[in-house]
CSV table of C-alpha atoms in Angstrom, one decimal:
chain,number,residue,atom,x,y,z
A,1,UNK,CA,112.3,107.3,130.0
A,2,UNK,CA,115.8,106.8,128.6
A,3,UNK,CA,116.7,108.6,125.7
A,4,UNK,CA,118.5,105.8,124.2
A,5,UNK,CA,115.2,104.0,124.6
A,6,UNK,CA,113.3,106.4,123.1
A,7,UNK,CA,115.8,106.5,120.0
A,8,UNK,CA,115.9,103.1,119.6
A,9,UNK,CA,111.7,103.5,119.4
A,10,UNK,CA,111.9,106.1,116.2
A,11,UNK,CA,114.2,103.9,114.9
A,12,UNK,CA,112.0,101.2,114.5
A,13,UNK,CA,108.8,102.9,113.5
A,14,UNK,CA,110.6,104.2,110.6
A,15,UNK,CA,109.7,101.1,107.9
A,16,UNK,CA,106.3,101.5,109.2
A,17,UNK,CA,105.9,105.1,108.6
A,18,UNK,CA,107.5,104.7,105.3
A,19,UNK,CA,104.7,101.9,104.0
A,20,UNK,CA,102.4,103.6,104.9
A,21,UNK,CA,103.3,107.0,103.2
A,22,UNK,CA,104.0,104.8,100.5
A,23,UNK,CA,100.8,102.8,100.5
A,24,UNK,CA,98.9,106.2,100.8
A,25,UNK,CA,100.8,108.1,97.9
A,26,UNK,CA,100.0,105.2,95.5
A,27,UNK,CA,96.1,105.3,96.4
A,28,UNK,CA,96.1,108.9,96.0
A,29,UNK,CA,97.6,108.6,92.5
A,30,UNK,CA,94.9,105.7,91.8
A,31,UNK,CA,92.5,108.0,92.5
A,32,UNK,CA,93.5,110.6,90.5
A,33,UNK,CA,93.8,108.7,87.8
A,34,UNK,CA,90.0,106.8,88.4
A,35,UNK,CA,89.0,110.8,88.6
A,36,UNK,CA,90.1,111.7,85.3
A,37,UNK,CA,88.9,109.1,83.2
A,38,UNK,CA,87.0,108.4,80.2
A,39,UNK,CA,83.3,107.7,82.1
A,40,UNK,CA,83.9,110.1,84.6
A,41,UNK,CA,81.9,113.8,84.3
A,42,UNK,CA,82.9,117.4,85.7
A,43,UNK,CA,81.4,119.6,83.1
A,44,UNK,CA,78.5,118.6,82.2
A,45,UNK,CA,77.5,121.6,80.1
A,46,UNK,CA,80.4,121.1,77.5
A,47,UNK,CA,80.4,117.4,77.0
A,48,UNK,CA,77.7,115.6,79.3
A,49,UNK,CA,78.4,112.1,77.6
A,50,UNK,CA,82.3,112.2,77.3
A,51,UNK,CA,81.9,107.7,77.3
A,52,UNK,CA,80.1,108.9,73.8
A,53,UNK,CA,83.4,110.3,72.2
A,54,UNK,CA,85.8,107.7,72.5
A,55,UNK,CA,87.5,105.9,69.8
A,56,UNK,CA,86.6,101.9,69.7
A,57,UNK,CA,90.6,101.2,70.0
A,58,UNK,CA,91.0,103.2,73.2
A,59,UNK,CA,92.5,101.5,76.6
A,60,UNK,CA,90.7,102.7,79.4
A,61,UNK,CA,91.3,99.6,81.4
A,62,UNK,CA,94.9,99.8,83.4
A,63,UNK,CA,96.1,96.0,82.7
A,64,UNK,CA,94.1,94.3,79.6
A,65,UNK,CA,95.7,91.1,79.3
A,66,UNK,CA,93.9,89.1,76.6
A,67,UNK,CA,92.2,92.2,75.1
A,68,UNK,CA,93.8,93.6,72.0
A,69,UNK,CA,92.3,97.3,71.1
A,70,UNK,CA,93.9,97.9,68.3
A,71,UNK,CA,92.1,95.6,66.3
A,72,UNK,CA,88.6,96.1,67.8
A,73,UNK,CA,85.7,97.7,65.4
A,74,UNK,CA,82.9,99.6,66.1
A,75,UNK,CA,79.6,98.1,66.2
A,76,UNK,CA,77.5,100.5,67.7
A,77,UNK,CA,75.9,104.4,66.0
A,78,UNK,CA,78.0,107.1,65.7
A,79,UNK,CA,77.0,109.9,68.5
């Protein structure tokens, strides 16, 4: 094998390595953020219902388009 060849190989699998270290990096960061959300439980001897405590007006959806929380009220007991 030549090693201009081989050069001109690396060269070209470098856009592909970058997506995908790129499209890897952003699903790791998803998942961290899915992990430490509002319905999600690793203690359950200190708060086993953490959904329980949350305030009416919170966002715990990334994009809410038509949904204002700001001006939301609370229908339901308090907990």
């Amino acid at each position: 094998m030549n090693v201009s060849n081989l050069t001109s190989r690396v060269k070209q699998l470098i856009p592909q390595f970058f997506f995908i270290c790129l499209g890897m990096g952003g699903a790791s960061l998803y998942l961290a953020r899915l992990a430490k959300g509002p319905h999600v439980t690793w203690d359950k001897t200190n708060n086993p219902e953490p959904w329980n405590k949350l305030d009416p007006t919170y966002q715990y959806k990334l994009v809410a388009i038509t949904t204002d929380y700001k001006n939301l009220k609370k229908d339901g007991p308090e907990f």
